[in-house]
mmCIF file of C-alpha atoms in Angstrom:
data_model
loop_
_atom_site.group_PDB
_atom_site.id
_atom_site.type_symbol
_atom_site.label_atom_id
_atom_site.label_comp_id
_atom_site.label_asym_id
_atom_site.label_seq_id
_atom_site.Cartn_x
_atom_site.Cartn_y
_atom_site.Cartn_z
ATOM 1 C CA UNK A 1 -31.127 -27.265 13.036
ATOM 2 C CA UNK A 2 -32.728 -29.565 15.952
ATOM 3 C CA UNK A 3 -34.844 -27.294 18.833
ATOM 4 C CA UNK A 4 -31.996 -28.689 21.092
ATOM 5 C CA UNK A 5 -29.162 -27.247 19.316
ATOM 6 C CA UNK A 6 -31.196 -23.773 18.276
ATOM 7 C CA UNK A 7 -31.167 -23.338 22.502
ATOM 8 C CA UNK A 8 -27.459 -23.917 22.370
ATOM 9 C CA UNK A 9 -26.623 -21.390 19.830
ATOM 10 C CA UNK A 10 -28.727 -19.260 21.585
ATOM 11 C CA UNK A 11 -27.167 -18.864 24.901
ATOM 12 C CA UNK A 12 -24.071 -18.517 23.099
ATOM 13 C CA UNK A 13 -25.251 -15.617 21.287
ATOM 14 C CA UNK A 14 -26.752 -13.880 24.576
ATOM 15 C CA UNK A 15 -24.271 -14.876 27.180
ATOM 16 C CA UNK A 16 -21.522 -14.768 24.460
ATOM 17 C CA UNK A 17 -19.649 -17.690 26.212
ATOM 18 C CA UNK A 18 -19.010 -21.015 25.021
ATOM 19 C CA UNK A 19 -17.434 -24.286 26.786
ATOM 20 C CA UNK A 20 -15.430 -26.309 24.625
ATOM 21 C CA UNK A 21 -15.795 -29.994 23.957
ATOM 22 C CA UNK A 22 -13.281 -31.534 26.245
ATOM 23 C CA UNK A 23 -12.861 -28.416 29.071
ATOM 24 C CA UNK A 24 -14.843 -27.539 32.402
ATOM 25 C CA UNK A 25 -13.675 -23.846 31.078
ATOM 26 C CA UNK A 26 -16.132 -20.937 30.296
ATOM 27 C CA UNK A 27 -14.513 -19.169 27.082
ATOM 28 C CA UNK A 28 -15.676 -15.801 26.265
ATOM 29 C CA UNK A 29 -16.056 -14.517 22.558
ATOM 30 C CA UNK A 30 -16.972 -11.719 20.686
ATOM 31 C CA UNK A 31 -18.716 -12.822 17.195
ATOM 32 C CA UNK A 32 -20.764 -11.158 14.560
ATOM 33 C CA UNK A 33 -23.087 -13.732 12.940
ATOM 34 C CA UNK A 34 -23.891 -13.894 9.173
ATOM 35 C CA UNK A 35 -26.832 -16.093 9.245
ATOM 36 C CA UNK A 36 -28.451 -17.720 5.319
ATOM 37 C CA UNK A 37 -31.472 -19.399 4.748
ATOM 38 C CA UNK A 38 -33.768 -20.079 1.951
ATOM 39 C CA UNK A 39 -36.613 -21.407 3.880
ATOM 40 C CA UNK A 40 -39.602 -18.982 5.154
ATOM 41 C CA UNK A 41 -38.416 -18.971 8.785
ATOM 42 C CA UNK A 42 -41.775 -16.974 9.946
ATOM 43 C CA UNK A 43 -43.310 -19.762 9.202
ATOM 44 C CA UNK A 44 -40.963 -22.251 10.449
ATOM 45 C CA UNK A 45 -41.353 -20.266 14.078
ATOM 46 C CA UNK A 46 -45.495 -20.788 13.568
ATOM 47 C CA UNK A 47 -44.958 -24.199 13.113
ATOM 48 C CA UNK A 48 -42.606 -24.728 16.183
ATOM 49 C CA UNK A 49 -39.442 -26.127 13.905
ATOM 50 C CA UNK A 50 -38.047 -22.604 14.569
ATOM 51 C CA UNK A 51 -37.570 -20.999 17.761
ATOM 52 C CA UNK A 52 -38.720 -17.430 17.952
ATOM 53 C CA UNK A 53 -36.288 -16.004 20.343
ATOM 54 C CA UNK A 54 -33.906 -17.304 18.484
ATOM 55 C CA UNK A 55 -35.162 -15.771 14.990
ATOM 56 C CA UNK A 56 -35.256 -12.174 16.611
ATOM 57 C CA UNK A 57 -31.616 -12.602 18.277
ATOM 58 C CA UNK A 58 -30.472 -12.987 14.563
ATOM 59 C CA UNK A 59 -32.893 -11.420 12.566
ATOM 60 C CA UNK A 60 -30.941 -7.535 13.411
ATOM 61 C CA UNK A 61 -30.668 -6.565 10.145
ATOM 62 C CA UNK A 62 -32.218 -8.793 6.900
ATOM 63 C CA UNK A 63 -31.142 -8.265 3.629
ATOM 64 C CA UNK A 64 -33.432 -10.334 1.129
ATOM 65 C CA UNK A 65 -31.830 -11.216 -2.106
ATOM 66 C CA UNK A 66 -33.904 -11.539 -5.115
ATOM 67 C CA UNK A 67 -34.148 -14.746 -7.495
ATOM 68 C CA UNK A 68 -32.367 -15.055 -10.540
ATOM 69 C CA UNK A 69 -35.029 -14.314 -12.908
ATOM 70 C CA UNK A 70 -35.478 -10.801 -11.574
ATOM 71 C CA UNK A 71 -32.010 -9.634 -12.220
ATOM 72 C CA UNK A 72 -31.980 -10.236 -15.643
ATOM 73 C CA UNK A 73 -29.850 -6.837 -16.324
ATOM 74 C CA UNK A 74 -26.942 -8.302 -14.426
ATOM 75 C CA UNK A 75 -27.007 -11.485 -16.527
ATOM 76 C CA UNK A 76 -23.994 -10.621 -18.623
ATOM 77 C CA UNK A 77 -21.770 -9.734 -15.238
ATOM 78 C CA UNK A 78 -22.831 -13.026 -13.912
ATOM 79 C CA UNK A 79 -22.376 -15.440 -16.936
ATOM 80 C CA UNK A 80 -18.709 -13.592 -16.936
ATOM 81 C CA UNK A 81 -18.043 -14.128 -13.948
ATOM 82 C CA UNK A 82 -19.071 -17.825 -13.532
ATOM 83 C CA UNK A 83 -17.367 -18.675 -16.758
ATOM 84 C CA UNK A 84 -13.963 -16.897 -15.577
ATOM 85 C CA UNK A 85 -14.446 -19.108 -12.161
ATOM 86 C CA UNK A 86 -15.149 -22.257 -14.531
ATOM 87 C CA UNK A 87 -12.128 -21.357 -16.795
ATOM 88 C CA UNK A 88 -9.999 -21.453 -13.576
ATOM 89 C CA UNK A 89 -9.643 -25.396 -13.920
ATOM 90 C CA UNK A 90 -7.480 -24.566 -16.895
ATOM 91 C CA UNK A 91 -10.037 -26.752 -19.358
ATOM 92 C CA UNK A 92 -11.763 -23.893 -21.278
ATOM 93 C CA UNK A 93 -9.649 -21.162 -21.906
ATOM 94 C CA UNK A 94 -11.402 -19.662 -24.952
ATOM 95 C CA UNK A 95 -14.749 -19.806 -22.732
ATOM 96 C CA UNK A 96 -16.929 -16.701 -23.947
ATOM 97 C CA UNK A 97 -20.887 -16.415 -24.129
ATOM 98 C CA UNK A 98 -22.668 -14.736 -27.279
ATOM 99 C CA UNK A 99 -25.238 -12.628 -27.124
ATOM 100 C CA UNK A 100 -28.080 -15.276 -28.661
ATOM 101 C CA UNK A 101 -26.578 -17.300 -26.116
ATOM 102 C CA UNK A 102 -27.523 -14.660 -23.475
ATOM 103 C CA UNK A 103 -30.564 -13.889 -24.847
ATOM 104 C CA UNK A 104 -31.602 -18.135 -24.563
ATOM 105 C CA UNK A 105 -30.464 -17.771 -20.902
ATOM 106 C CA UNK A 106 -32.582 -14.543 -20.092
ATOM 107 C CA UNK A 107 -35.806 -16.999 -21.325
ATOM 108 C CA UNK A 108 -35.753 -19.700 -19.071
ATOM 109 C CA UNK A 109 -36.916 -18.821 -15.158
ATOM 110 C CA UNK A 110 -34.309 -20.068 -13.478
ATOM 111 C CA UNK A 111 -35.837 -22.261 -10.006
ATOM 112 C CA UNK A 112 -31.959 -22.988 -9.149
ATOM 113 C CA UNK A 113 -30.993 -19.478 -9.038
ATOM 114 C CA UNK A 114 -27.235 -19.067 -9.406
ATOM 115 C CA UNK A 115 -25.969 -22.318 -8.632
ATOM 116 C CA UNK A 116 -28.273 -24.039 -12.194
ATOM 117 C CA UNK A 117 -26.790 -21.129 -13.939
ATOM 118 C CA UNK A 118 -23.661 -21.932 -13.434
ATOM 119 C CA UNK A 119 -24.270 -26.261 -13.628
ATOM 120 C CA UNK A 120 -25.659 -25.153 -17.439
ATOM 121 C CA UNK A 121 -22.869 -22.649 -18.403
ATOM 122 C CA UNK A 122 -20.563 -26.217 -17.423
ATOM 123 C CA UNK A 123 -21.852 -28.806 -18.992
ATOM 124 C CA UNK A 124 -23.105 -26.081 -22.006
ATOM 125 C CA UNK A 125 -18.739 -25.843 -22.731
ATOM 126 C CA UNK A 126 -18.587 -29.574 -21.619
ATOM 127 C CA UNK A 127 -20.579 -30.396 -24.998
ATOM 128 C CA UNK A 128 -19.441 -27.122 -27.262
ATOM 129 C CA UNK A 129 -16.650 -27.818 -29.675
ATOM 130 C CA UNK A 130 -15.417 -24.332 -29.607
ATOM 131 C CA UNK A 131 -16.136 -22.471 -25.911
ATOM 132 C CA UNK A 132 -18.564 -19.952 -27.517
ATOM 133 C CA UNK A 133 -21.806 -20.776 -26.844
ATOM 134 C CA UNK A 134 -24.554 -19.738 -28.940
ATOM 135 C CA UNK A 135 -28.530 -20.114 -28.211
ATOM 136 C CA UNK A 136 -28.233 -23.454 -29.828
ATOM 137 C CA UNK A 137 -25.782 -24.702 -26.901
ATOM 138 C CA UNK A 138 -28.514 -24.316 -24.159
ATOM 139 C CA UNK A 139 -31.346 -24.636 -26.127
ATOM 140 C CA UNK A 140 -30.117 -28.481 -26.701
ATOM 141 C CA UNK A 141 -29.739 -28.619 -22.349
ATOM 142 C CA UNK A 142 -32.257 -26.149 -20.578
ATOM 143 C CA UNK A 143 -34.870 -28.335 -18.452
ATOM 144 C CA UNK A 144 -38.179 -29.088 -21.049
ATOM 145 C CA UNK A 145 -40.860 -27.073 -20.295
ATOM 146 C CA UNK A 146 -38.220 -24.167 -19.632
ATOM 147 C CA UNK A 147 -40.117 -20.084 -19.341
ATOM 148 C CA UNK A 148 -40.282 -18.864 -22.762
ATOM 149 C CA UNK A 149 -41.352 -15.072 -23.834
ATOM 150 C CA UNK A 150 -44.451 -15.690 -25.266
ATOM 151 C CA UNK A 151 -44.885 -14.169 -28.921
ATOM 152 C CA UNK A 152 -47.937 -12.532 -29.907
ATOM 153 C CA UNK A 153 -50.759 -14.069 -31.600
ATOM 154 C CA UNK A 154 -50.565 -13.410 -35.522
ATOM 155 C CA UNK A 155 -53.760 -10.876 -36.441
ATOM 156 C CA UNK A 156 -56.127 -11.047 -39.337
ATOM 157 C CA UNK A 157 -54.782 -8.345 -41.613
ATOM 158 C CA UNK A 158 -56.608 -4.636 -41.674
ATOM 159 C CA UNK A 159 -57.192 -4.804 -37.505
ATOM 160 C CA UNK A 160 -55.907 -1.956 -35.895
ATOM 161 C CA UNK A 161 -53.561 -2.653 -33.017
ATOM 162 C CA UNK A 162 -53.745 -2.008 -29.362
ATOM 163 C CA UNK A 163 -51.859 0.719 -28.657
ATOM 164 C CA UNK A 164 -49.850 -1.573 -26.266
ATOM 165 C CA UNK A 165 -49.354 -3.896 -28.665
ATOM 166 C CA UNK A 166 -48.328 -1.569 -31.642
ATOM 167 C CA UNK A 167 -45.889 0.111 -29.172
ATOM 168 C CA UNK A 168 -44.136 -2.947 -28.896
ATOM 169 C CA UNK A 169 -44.228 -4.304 -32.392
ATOM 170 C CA UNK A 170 -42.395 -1.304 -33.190
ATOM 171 C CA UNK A 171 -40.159 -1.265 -30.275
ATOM 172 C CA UNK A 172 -39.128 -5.303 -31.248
ATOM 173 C CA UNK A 173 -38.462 -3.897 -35.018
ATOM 174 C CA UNK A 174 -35.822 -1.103 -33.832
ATOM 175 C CA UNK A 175 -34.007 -4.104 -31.728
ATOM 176 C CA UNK A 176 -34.108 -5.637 -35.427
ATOM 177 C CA UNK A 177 -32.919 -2.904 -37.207
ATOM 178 C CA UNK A 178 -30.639 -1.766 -34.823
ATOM 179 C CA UNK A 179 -28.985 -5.613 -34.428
ATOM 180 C CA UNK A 180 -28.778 -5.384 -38.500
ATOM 181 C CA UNK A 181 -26.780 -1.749 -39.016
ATOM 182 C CA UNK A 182 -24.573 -3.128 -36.309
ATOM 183 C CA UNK A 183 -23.799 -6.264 -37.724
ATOM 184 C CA UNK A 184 -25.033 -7.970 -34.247
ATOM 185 C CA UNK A 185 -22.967 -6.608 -32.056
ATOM 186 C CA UNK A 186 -24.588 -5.503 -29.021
ATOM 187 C CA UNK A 187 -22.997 -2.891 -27.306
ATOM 188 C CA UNK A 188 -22.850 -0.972 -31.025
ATOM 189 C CA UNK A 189 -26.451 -1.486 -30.966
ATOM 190 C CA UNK A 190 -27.087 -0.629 -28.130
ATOM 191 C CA UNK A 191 -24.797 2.536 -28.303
ATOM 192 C CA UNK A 192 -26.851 3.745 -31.817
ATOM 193 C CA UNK A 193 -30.265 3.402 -29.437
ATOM 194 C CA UNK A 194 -28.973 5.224 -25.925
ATOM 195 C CA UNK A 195 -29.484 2.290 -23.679
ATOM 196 C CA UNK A 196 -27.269 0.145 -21.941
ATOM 197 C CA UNK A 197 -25.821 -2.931 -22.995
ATOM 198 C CA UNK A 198 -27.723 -4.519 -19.826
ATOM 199 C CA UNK A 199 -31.240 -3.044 -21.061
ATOM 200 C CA UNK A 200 -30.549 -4.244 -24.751
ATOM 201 C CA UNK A 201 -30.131 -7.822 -23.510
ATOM 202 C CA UNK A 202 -33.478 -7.443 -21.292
ATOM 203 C CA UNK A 203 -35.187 -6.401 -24.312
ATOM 204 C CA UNK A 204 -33.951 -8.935 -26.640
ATOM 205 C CA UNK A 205 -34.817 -11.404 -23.975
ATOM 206 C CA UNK A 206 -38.702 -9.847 -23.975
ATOM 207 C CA UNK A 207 -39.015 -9.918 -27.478
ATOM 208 C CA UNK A 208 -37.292 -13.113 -27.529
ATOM 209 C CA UNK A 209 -34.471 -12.031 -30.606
ATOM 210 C CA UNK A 210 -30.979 -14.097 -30.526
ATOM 211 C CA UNK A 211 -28.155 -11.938 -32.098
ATOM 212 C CA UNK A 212 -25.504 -14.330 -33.693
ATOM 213 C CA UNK A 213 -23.095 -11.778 -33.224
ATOM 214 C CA UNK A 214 -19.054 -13.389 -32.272
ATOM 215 C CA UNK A 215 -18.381 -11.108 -29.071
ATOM 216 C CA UNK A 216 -20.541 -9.831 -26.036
#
């Protein structure tokens, strides 16, 4: 937004009266502003691009919403919900996600937030010939040089183990075990371990395991 126009708004938010285009008339107005940005605006008001009255007048109450790859629990409620928008056109009615496929998606680190999610859930059930997508759907369309989990470096045999390490060794062979008496279905797994279906996906996505289970 151009200095000249920030002024503008301004006035309008402190005098609360606007003249509009075409009238010598002073219109008052009672507004609440919801104000987005994705830019660092304290440093936008150092560099003089931003004007700091301005910043404060809005700035009442901030509510900062973290990126994509921190929310990793919610992934499931997101996918669904992006694939029930996307299955709104009427072209992919059978549209589901399985849970390797959610366990590819919890990998990558997501720059685009949101908005890529939803561009690779698209063209993922442009290319599928069935509307379930699997691991092997995005792994064929996530950006090279996508975040992996990195697996652990194979030991000579008759080390001991970290403690750390052994912890989660064993922790990554319940998933296994669990994902096997349950015949890959993930809420059953998860169920048979206490957690919640949310904290099963996180943990298949840290171990990086892909369940080729049918439903979510």
């Amino acid at each position: 937004m151009p200095l000249q126009l920030q002024a503008k708004l301004l006035r309008v938010l402190q005098e609360r009266e606007i003249e509009p285009l075409g009238s010598d008339k002073v219109t008052r107005v009672d507004v609440r502003v919801i104000a987005a940005t994705n830019v660092d605006l304290h440093k936008r008001v150092s560099e003089g691009t931003f004007r700091a009255d301005l910043y404060y007048r809005l700035n009442v109450l901030s509510i900062e919403l973290p990126p994509l790859r921190h929310c990793l629990d919610d992934l499931p409620e997101i996918c669904g919900r992006l694939l029930e928008d996307i299955s709104a056109s009427g072209d992919y009615l059978n549209a589901r996600i399985t849970p390797s496929g959610l366990a590819a998606l919890a990998r990558y680190g997501w720059p685009g937030n949101v908005r890529e999610l939803r561009n690779i859930l698209e063209r993922a059930l442009i290319l599928s010939d069935s509307g379930r997508l699997t691991s092997d759907d995005f792994d064929r369309i996530l950006p090279v040089g996508a975040e992996t989990v990195p697996t652990a470096p194979s030991r000579p045999a008759g080390l001991v183990l970290p403690y750390a390490e052994a912890e989660a060794e064993f922790e990554k062979h319940t998933l296994e075990q669990a994902l096997a008496a349950s015949n890959g279905q993930i809420s059953e797994a998860a169920k048979m371990l206490q957690i919640s279906r949310a904290t099963f996906y996180k943990k298949l996505a840290k171990f990086g395991l892909a369940s080729g289970a049918a439903s979510v």
